[in-house]
């Protein structure tokens, strides 16, 4: 598994992330050509090497032509300090229409959609309105759309399967925005930073922009920690501000430790059942915990309600993993939950031989998980996220697309 770790000593912004991706090995021409699929005109993507203090870094800029001064963030890291633009004030549906009118790869579109939905939800909470009614100012501009989509495209082109990031320097002071003078971090950025580790470095500037906060808070699976990896490449992306420390973001690309080799069909394998029981954790924290456990190497994770001492309701969390992943799974449990201890038991299991097969259906190609025993097909299961996306795009019921996919799979393979 290829991992990306963003080290953010002086903040994070969309253009800094793009610069780090290019500096770490992303072909600039591939990034530029991929972004050309967006139905956006009037901009150019440029790159150059710059010095930030004693360090060389790559600066990637989205140059928007024909824009006039407007009220934006005066100290943004993803644009020259004090530079503002007059641009269309788009809503979430406007931006999603732009994304889905492109021919970008599906994983890129899904990631960019998640980021903009998260932005809309954060702004909606700040302004007391549904996400679909939020009018984006800075993050609705061409440069922000390119930054977000470019970050997702760059990670995809580099083959990154999991994103991690350091704690973020929160910054301070005030900036001028579309709603007047506002404190740093901006209210929308503060919402995006919920659940993220932050530090105060004493710098009174806007170090983390809404775009940077949205990208990292949406994509990072275990913010605050660098994962175990074998380092393959390091890149530096430059910001625009001049600070007392180099205004760069550092990207470390690497490979996660190799998982245990799966047994041959019919052979038994040893797995561990790692468990902990808690009764004092917010329900909102379960989803990020389960995601982090799967990223750490858990084969499966599930929750079981139990009644604990003093008649308190609690939850048993069970994670199945190979023995080599036990330490990583335990580390995530201690970091992301309120557990003060974990236990594990050794089991043996016999897995079926499995593979992913792409099959044609009436609604387009769908990936199926196919399991076999002794050469005979046992199960043919369509990937549900693809089924759900097709149903959404075509305005159909998920059940209807799922039934059609299952029927196609059985007809073609069983």
Short mmCIF file of N, CA, C and O in Angstrom, two decimals, residues 299-411:
data_model
loop_
_atom_site.label_atom_id
_atom_site.label_comp_id
_atom_site.label_asym_id
_atom_site.label_seq_id
_atom_site.Cartn_x
_atom_site.Cartn_y
_atom_site.Cartn_z
N UNK A 299 -8.58 -6.76 9.14
CA UNK A 299 -9.29 -7.44 8.06
C UNK A 299 -10.78 -7.19 8.14
O UNK A 299 -11.47 -7.15 7.11
N UNK A 300 -11.29 -7.02 9.34
CA UNK A 300 -12.71 -6.72 9.55
C UNK A 300 -12.84 -6.09 10.93
O UNK A 300 -12.02 -6.35 11.83
N UNK A 301 -13.85 -5.26 11.08
CA UNK A 301 -14.11 -4.59 12.36
C UNK A 301 -15.62 -4.57 12.58
O UNK A 301 -16.37 -4.28 11.64
N UNK A 302 -16.05 -4.87 13.80
CA UNK A 302 -17.49 -4.80 14.08
C UNK A 302 -17.71 -4.45 15.55
O UNK A 302 -16.82 -4.60 16.40
N UNK A 303 -18.93 -3.98 15.84
CA UNK A 303 -19.31 -3.53 17.17
C UNK A 303 -20.43 -4.41 17.71
O UNK A 303 -21.34 -4.81 16.96
N UNK A 304 -20.39 -4.71 19.02
CA UNK A 304 -21.42 -5.52 19.66
C UNK A 304 -21.88 -4.79 20.93
O UNK A 304 -21.05 -4.49 21.80
N UNK A 305 -23.19 -4.47 21.04
CA UNK A 305 -23.67 -3.82 22.27
C UNK A 305 -23.68 -4.80 23.44
O UNK A 305 -24.05 -5.97 23.28
N UNK A 306 -23.25 -4.35 24.61
CA UNK A 306 -23.24 -5.19 25.81
C UNK A 306 -23.71 -4.36 27.01
O UNK A 306 -23.76 -3.13 26.96
N UNK A 307 -24.10 -5.05 28.07
CA UNK A 307 -24.44 -4.39 29.33
C UNK A 307 -23.28 -4.59 30.28
O UNK A 307 -22.87 -5.72 30.57
N UNK A 308 -22.73 -3.50 30.81
CA UNK A 308 -21.54 -3.56 31.64
C UNK A 308 -21.91 -3.41 33.11
O UNK A 308 -23.10 -3.35 33.47
N UNK A 309 -20.90 -3.32 33.95
CA UNK A 309 -21.14 -3.20 35.38
C UNK A 309 -21.97 -1.95 35.67
O UNK A 309 -21.93 -0.97 34.92
N UNK A 310 -22.69 -1.99 36.78
CA UNK A 310 -23.59 -0.91 37.18
C UNK A 310 -24.66 -0.63 36.13
O UNK A 310 -25.18 0.48 36.00
N UNK A 311 -24.94 -1.67 35.33
CA UNK A 311 -26.01 -1.60 34.31
C UNK A 311 -25.76 -0.52 33.27
O UNK A 311 -26.71 0.03 32.70
N UNK A 312 -24.48 -0.22 33.00
CA UNK A 312 -24.18 0.78 31.98
C UNK A 312 -24.08 0.11 30.62
O UNK A 312 -23.39 -0.90 30.47
N UNK A 313 -24.76 0.67 29.59
CA UNK A 313 -24.61 0.11 28.25
C UNK A 313 -23.22 0.41 27.71
O UNK A 313 -22.68 1.50 27.89
N UNK A 314 -22.64 -0.57 27.06
CA UNK A 314 -21.31 -0.40 26.49
C UNK A 314 -21.22 -1.05 25.13
O UNK A 314 -22.21 -1.58 24.60
N UNK A 315 -20.04 -1.04 24.54
CA UNK A 315 -19.81 -1.59 23.21
C UNK A 315 -18.51 -2.39 23.23
O UNK A 315 -17.50 -1.93 23.75
N UNK A 316 -18.56 -3.61 22.68
CA UNK A 316 -17.36 -4.39 22.44
C UNK A 316 -16.94 -4.15 21.00
O UNK A 316 -17.71 -4.40 20.07
N UNK A 317 -15.74 -3.62 20.82
CA UNK A 317 -15.18 -3.47 19.47
C UNK A 317 -14.27 -4.64 19.19
O UNK A 317 -13.37 -4.94 19.98
N UNK A 318 -14.52 -5.32 18.07
CA UNK A 318 -13.73 -6.47 17.67
C UNK A 318 -13.06 -6.19 16.34
O UNK A 318 -13.73 -5.77 15.38
N UNK A 319 -11.76 -6.37 16.28
CA UNK A 319 -11.00 -6.21 15.03
C UNK A 319 -10.27 -7.51 14.75
O UNK A 319 -9.59 -8.05 15.62
N UNK A 320 -10.43 -8.03 13.54
CA UNK A 320 -9.71 -9.22 13.09
C UNK A 320 -8.50 -8.78 12.29
O UNK A 320 -8.60 -7.90 11.43
N UNK A 321 -7.35 -9.38 12.55
CA UNK A 321 -6.14 -8.98 11.83
C UNK A 321 -5.13 -10.12 11.83
O UNK A 321 -5.25 -11.08 12.61
N UNK A 322 -4.15 -10.00 10.93
CA UNK A 322 -3.03 -10.93 10.97
C UNK A 322 -2.13 -10.59 12.15
O UNK A 322 -2.10 -9.42 12.60
N UNK A 323 -1.39 -11.54 12.68
CA UNK A 323 -0.52 -11.26 13.85
C UNK A 323 0.43 -10.09 13.62
O UNK A 323 0.69 -9.32 14.55
N UNK A 324 0.94 -9.91 12.40
CA UNK A 324 1.89 -8.84 12.15
C UNK A 324 1.27 -7.46 12.30
O UNK A 324 1.98 -6.47 12.49
N UNK A 325 -0.07 -7.37 12.21
CA UNK A 325 -0.74 -6.07 12.30
C UNK A 325 -1.25 -5.76 13.71
O UNK A 325 -1.83 -4.70 13.93
N UNK A 326 -1.02 -6.67 14.66
CA UNK A 326 -1.60 -6.47 15.99
C UNK A 326 -1.14 -5.17 16.64
O UNK A 326 -1.95 -4.41 17.20
N UNK A 327 0.15 -4.87 16.59
CA UNK A 327 0.66 -3.66 17.24
C UNK A 327 0.04 -2.40 16.64
O UNK A 327 -0.32 -1.47 17.36
N UNK A 328 -0.11 -2.37 15.29
CA UNK A 328 -0.70 -1.20 14.65
C UNK A 328 -2.17 -1.05 15.03
O UNK A 328 -2.65 0.05 15.27
N UNK A 329 -2.88 -2.17 15.07
CA UNK A 329 -4.30 -2.12 15.45
C UNK A 329 -4.45 -1.64 16.89
O UNK A 329 -5.30 -0.79 17.20
N UNK A 330 -3.61 -2.15 17.79
CA UNK A 330 -3.68 -1.72 19.19
C UNK A 330 -3.35 -0.23 19.32
O UNK A 330 -3.99 0.50 20.10
N UNK A 331 -2.36 0.24 18.56
CA UNK A 331 -1.99 1.65 18.63
C UNK A 331 -3.15 2.55 18.22
O UNK A 331 -3.43 3.57 18.85
N UNK A 332 -3.87 2.15 17.16
CA UNK A 332 -5.02 2.93 16.72
C UNK A 332 -6.12 2.92 17.78
O UNK A 332 -6.76 3.94 18.05
N UNK A 333 -6.35 1.77 18.39
CA UNK A 333 -7.38 1.68 19.44
C UNK A 333 -7.08 2.62 20.59
O UNK A 333 -7.96 3.32 21.10
N UNK A 334 -5.82 2.66 21.03
CA UNK A 334 -5.47 3.54 22.14
C UNK A 334 -5.54 5.01 21.73
O UNK A 334 -5.90 5.87 22.54
N UNK A 335 -5.19 5.29 20.47
CA UNK A 335 -5.15 6.68 20.03
C UNK A 335 -6.55 7.23 19.73
O UNK A 335 -6.86 8.38 20.04
N UNK A 336 -7.41 6.43 19.11
CA UNK A 336 -8.67 6.93 18.59
C UNK A 336 -9.88 6.59 19.46
O UNK A 336 -10.99 7.05 19.16
N UNK A 337 -9.70 5.81 20.51
CA UNK A 337 -10.84 5.47 21.37
C UNK A 337 -10.50 5.80 22.82
O UNK A 337 -9.39 6.22 23.14
N UNK A 338 -11.46 5.58 23.70
CA UNK A 338 -11.25 5.82 25.13
C UNK A 338 -10.79 4.57 25.85
O UNK A 338 -10.76 4.53 27.09
N UNK A 339 -10.42 3.53 25.09
CA UNK A 339 -9.99 2.27 25.69
C UNK A 339 -8.72 2.46 26.52
O UNK A 339 -7.83 3.23 26.16
N UNK A 340 -8.64 1.72 27.64
CA UNK A 340 -7.43 1.73 28.44
C UNK A 340 -6.76 0.34 28.45
O UNK A 340 -5.84 0.09 29.22
N UNK A 341 -7.25 -0.55 27.57
CA UNK A 341 -6.63 -1.87 27.46
C UNK A 341 -7.27 -2.68 26.35
O UNK A 341 -8.46 -2.51 26.05
N UNK A 342 -6.48 -3.53 25.71
CA UNK A 342 -6.99 -4.39 24.65
C UNK A 342 -6.60 -5.84 24.96
O UNK A 342 -5.67 -6.10 25.71
N UNK A 343 -7.33 -6.75 24.40
CA UNK A 343 -7.06 -8.18 24.57
C UNK A 343 -7.12 -8.84 23.19
O UNK A 343 -7.75 -8.31 22.27
N UNK A 344 -6.47 -9.98 23.04
CA UNK A 344 -6.53 -10.66 21.76
C UNK A 344 -6.48 -12.16 21.96
O UNK A 344 -5.94 -12.68 22.95
N UNK A 345 -7.08 -12.85 20.99
CA UNK A 345 -7.16 -14.30 20.99
C UNK A 345 -6.76 -14.80 19.62
O UNK A 345 -7.11 -14.19 18.60
N UNK A 346 -6.04 -15.93 19.57
CA UNK A 346 -5.61 -16.48 18.30
C UNK A 346 -6.65 -17.45 17.77
O UNK A 346 -7.17 -18.30 18.50
N UNK A 347 -6.97 -17.30 16.47
CA UNK A 347 -7.92 -18.20 15.81
C UNK A 347 -7.30 -18.70 14.52
O UNK A 347 -6.35 -18.12 13.99
N UNK A 348 -7.90 -19.79 14.00
CA UNK A 348 -7.54 -20.27 12.67
C UNK A 348 -8.77 -20.21 11.78
O UNK A 348 -9.89 -20.44 12.24
N UNK A 349 -8.55 -19.87 10.51
CA UNK A 349 -9.68 -19.78 9.60
C UNK A 349 -9.27 -20.29 8.23
O UNK A 349 -8.07 -20.34 7.89
N UNK A 350 -10.26 -20.65 7.44
CA UNK A 350 -10.05 -21.11 6.07
C UNK A 350 -10.77 -20.15 5.13
O UNK A 350 -11.99 -20.20 5.01
N UNK A 351 -10.04 -19.29 4.44
CA UNK A 351 -10.70 -18.35 3.52
C UNK A 351 -10.89 -18.96 2.14
O UNK A 351 -10.13 -19.83 1.71
N UNK A 352 -11.93 -18.51 1.45
CA UNK A 352 -12.12 -18.88 0.05
C UNK A 352 -11.18 -18.06 -0.82
O UNK A 352 -10.81 -16.93 -0.48
N UNK A 353 -10.79 -18.61 -1.95
CA UNK A 353 -10.01 -17.84 -2.93
C UNK A 353 -10.88 -16.74 -3.47
O UNK A 353 -12.04 -16.96 -3.85
N UNK A 354 -10.36 -15.49 -3.51
CA UNK A 354 -11.16 -14.34 -3.93
C UNK A 354 -10.42 -13.53 -4.98
O UNK A 354 -9.19 -13.48 -4.98
N UNK A 355 -11.18 -12.89 -5.85
CA UNK A 355 -10.62 -11.99 -6.85
C UNK A 355 -11.67 -10.94 -7.21
O UNK A 355 -12.87 -11.13 -6.97
N UNK A 356 -11.19 -9.81 -7.77
CA UNK A 356 -12.08 -8.77 -8.25
C UNK A 356 -12.19 -8.89 -9.77
O UNK A 356 -11.17 -8.92 -10.48
N UNK A 357 -13.42 -8.97 -10.28
CA UNK A 357 -13.67 -9.12 -11.71
C UNK A 357 -14.62 -8.01 -12.14
O UNK A 357 -15.64 -7.76 -11.48
N UNK A 358 -14.28 -7.33 -13.23
CA UNK A 358 -15.16 -6.28 -13.77
C UNK A 358 -16.07 -6.89 -14.83
O UNK A 358 -15.59 -7.51 -15.80
N UNK A 359 -17.39 -6.73 -14.64
CA UNK A 359 -18.37 -7.31 -15.55
C UNK A 359 -19.28 -6.21 -16.11
O UNK A 359 -19.51 -5.19 -15.46
N UNK A 360 -19.79 -6.45 -17.30
CA UNK A 360 -20.72 -5.53 -17.93
C UNK A 360 -22.13 -5.77 -17.40
O UNK A 360 -22.56 -6.92 -17.27
N UNK A 361 -22.84 -4.69 -17.08
CA UNK A 361 -24.24 -4.78 -16.68
C UNK A 361 -25.05 -3.81 -17.54
O UNK A 361 -24.48 -3.03 -18.33
N UNK A 362 -26.35 -3.83 -17.37
CA UNK A 362 -27.21 -2.93 -18.14
C UNK A 362 -26.93 -1.48 -17.82
O UNK A 362 -27.27 -0.58 -18.61
N UNK A 363 -26.31 -1.20 -16.68
CA UNK A 363 -26.04 0.17 -16.27
C UNK A 363 -24.56 0.55 -16.40
O UNK A 363 -24.13 1.58 -15.92
N UNK A 364 -23.78 -0.30 -17.04
CA UNK A 364 -22.36 -0.02 -17.20
C UNK A 364 -21.51 -1.04 -16.46
O UNK A 364 -22.02 -1.94 -15.78
N UNK A 365 -20.18 -0.95 -16.57
CA UNK A 365 -19.28 -1.91 -15.91
C UNK A 365 -19.31 -1.77 -14.39
O UNK A 365 -19.37 -0.66 -13.86
N UNK A 366 -19.26 -2.90 -13.69
CA UNK A 366 -19.27 -2.94 -12.23
C UNK A 366 -18.24 -3.97 -11.78
O UNK A 366 -18.12 -5.05 -12.39
N UNK A 367 -17.50 -3.66 -10.72
CA UNK A 367 -16.57 -4.61 -10.13
C UNK A 367 -17.31 -5.58 -9.21
O UNK A 367 -18.18 -5.15 -8.43
N UNK A 368 -16.96 -6.86 -9.31
CA UNK A 368 -17.57 -7.90 -8.47
C UNK A 368 -16.48 -8.60 -7.66
O UNK A 368 -15.39 -8.86 -8.18
N UNK A 369 -16.79 -8.91 -6.42
CA UNK A 369 -15.92 -9.75 -5.62
C UNK A 369 -16.38 -11.20 -5.81
O UNK A 369 -17.51 -11.55 -5.44
N UNK A 370 -15.52 -12.00 -6.39
CA UNK A 370 -15.87 -13.38 -6.73
C UNK A 370 -15.05 -14.32 -5.85
O UNK A 370 -13.83 -14.22 -5.78
N UNK A 371 -15.73 -15.25 -5.17
CA UNK A 371 -15.04 -16.25 -4.35
C UNK A 371 -15.27 -17.64 -4.94
O UNK A 371 -16.35 -17.92 -5.48
N UNK A 372 -14.24 -18.46 -4.83
CA UNK A 372 -14.32 -19.81 -5.41
C UNK A 372 -13.78 -20.83 -4.42
O UNK A 372 -12.97 -20.51 -3.56
N UNK A 373 -14.24 -22.08 -4.59
CA UNK A 373 -13.66 -23.22 -3.87
C UNK A 373 -13.59 -24.39 -4.82
O UNK A 373 -14.60 -24.73 -5.46
N UNK A 374 -12.40 -24.97 -4.91
CA UNK A 374 -12.16 -26.08 -5.83
C UNK A 374 -12.53 -25.70 -7.27
O UNK A 374 -13.07 -26.51 -8.04
N UNK A 375 -12.28 -24.43 -7.63
CA UNK A 375 -12.55 -23.97 -8.98
C UNK A 375 -13.99 -23.60 -9.25
O UNK A 375 -14.32 -23.09 -10.32
N UNK A 376 -14.90 -23.83 -8.28
CA UNK A 376 -16.32 -23.53 -8.49
C UNK A 376 -16.67 -22.20 -7.84
O UNK A 376 -16.25 -21.92 -6.71
N UNK A 377 -17.42 -21.37 -8.58
CA UNK A 377 -17.82 -20.06 -8.05
C UNK A 377 -18.81 -20.25 -6.90
O UNK A 377 -19.80 -20.99 -7.03
N UNK A 378 -18.53 -19.62 -5.77
CA UNK A 378 -19.40 -19.71 -4.59
C UNK A 378 -20.25 -18.45 -4.45
O UNK A 378 -21.46 -18.53 -4.28
N UNK A 379 -19.61 -17.27 -4.50
CA UNK A 379 -20.36 -16.02 -4.37
C UNK A 379 -19.90 -15.03 -5.44
O UNK A 379 -18.73 -15.03 -5.84
N UNK A 380 -20.82 -14.20 -5.89
CA UNK A 380 -20.54 -13.11 -6.84
C UNK A 380 -21.22 -11.87 -6.26
O UNK A 380 -22.44 -11.75 -6.31
N UNK A 381 -20.42 -10.94 -5.71
CA UNK A 381 -20.98 -9.80 -4.99
C UNK A 381 -20.54 -8.49 -5.63
O UNK A 381 -19.34 -8.21 -5.71
N UNK A 382 -21.49 -7.67 -6.10
CA UNK A 382 -21.10 -6.38 -6.70
C UNK A 382 -20.59 -5.41 -5.64
O UNK A 382 -21.04 -5.44 -4.49
N UNK A 383 -19.63 -4.55 -6.03
CA UNK A 383 -19.13 -3.53 -5.12
C UNK A 383 -20.24 -2.50 -4.88
O UNK A 383 -20.67 -1.81 -5.80
N UNK A 384 -20.67 -2.40 -3.63
CA UNK A 384 -21.86 -1.62 -3.33
C UNK A 384 -21.67 -0.14 -3.60
O UNK A 384 -22.60 0.55 -4.04
N UNK A 385 -20.48 0.41 -3.33
CA UNK A 385 -20.27 1.84 -3.55
C UNK A 385 -20.43 2.19 -5.03
O UNK A 385 -20.94 3.26 -5.36
N UNK A 386 -19.99 1.30 -5.92
CA UNK A 386 -20.19 1.55 -7.35
C UNK A 386 -21.66 1.48 -7.71
O UNK A 386 -22.15 2.28 -8.51
N UNK A 387 -22.37 0.53 -7.12
CA UNK A 387 -23.81 0.41 -7.36
C UNK A 387 -24.53 1.68 -6.89
O UNK A 387 -25.39 2.23 -7.60
N UNK A 388 -24.17 2.16 -5.73
CA UNK A 388 -24.81 3.37 -5.20
C UNK A 388 -24.52 4.58 -6.07
O UNK A 388 -25.40 5.41 -6.30
N UNK A 389 -23.27 4.69 -6.56
CA UNK A 389 -22.94 5.82 -7.41
C UNK A 389 -23.72 5.77 -8.72
O UNK A 389 -24.23 6.80 -9.19
N UNK A 390 -23.84 4.59 -9.32
CA UNK A 390 -24.60 4.46 -10.56
C UNK A 390 -26.06 4.85 -10.33
O UNK A 390 -26.65 5.58 -11.14
N UNK A 391 -26.63 4.39 -9.22
CA UNK A 391 -28.03 4.72 -8.91
C UNK A 391 -28.20 6.22 -8.75
O UNK A 391 -29.18 6.81 -9.26
N UNK A 392 -27.26 6.87 -8.08
CA UNK A 392 -27.35 8.32 -7.89
C UNK A 392 -27.23 9.06 -9.21
O UNK A 392 -28.00 9.96 -9.52
N UNK A 393 -26.26 8.66 -10.03
CA UNK A 393 -26.02 9.36 -11.29
C UNK A 393 -27.18 9.19 -12.26
O UNK A 393 -27.48 10.09 -13.05
N UNK A 394 -27.84 8.04 -12.23
CA UNK A 394 -28.92 7.76 -13.18
C UNK A 394 -30.31 8.02 -12.60
O UNK A 394 -31.32 7.81 -13.28
N UNK A 395 -30.36 8.46 -11.33
CA UNK A 395 -31.65 8.74 -10.71
C UNK A 395 -32.50 7.52 -10.48
O UNK A 395 -33.73 7.57 -10.57
N UNK A 396 -31.86 6.39 -10.17
CA UNK A 396 -32.56 5.13 -9.96
C UNK A 396 -32.51 4.72 -8.49
O UNK A 396 -31.70 5.23 -7.72
N UNK A 397 -33.37 3.79 -8.12
CA UNK A 397 -33.32 3.23 -6.77
C UNK A 397 -32.10 2.32 -6.65
O UNK A 397 -31.78 1.57 -7.57
N UNK A 398 -31.42 2.41 -5.52
CA UNK A 398 -30.24 1.58 -5.31
C UNK A 398 -30.62 0.10 -5.41
O UNK A 398 -29.89 -0.71 -5.99
N UNK A 399 -31.78 -0.27 -4.86
CA UNK A 399 -32.22 -1.66 -4.90
C UNK A 399 -32.35 -2.15 -6.33
O UNK A 399 -31.97 -3.30 -6.64
N UNK A 400 -32.85 -1.30 -7.24
CA UNK A 400 -33.04 -1.69 -8.63
C UNK A 400 -31.69 -1.99 -9.30
O UNK A 400 -31.52 -3.01 -9.98
N UNK A 401 -30.70 -1.11 -9.09
CA UNK A 401 -29.38 -1.32 -9.70
C UNK A 401 -28.70 -2.53 -9.07
O UNK A 401 -28.04 -3.32 -9.76
N UNK A 402 -28.84 -2.70 -7.76
CA UNK A 402 -28.22 -3.84 -7.08
C UNK A 402 -28.79 -5.15 -7.59
O UNK A 402 -28.04 -6.11 -7.85
N UNK A 403 -30.12 -5.23 -7.77
CA UNK A 403 -30.74 -6.46 -8.27
C UNK A 403 -30.25 -6.77 -9.68
O UNK A 403 -29.96 -7.93 -10.01
N UNK A 404 -30.15 -5.74 -10.53
CA UNK A 404 -29.68 -5.95 -11.90
C UNK A 404 -28.23 -6.43 -11.92
O UNK A 404 -27.86 -7.33 -12.67
N UNK A 405 -27.38 -5.81 -11.05
CA UNK A 405 -25.98 -6.21 -11.00
C UNK A 405 -25.83 -7.66 -10.53
O UNK A 405 -25.04 -8.42 -11.09
N UNK A 406 -26.59 -8.02 -9.49
CA UNK A 406 -26.51 -9.40 -9.01
C UNK A 406 -26.93 -10.39 -10.09
O UNK A 406 -26.30 -11.44 -10.28
N UNK A 407 -28.00 -10.06 -10.81
CA UNK A 407 -28.49 -10.96 -11.86
C UNK A 407 -27.45 -11.09 -12.96
O UNK A 407 -27.19 -12.20 -13.47
N UNK A 408 -26.81 -9.98 -13.35
CA UNK A 408 -25.78 -10.04 -14.37
C UNK A 408 -24.59 -10.89 -13.92
O UNK A 408 -24.04 -11.66 -14.69
N UNK A 409 -24.19 -10.71 -12.66
CA UNK A 409 -23.07 -11.48 -12.14
C UNK A 409 -23.36 -12.98 -12.15
O UNK A 409 -22.50 -13.78 -12.53
N UNK A 410 -24.57 -13.34 -11.70
CA UNK A 410 -24.92 -14.78 -11.68
C UNK A 410 -24.96 -15.35 -13.09
O UNK A 410 -24.52 -16.48 -13.34
N UNK A 411 -25.51 -14.58 -14.03
CA UNK A 411 -25.64 -15.06 -15.40
C UNK A 411 -24.27 -15.26 -16.06
O UNK A 411 -24.06 -16.22 -16.81
#
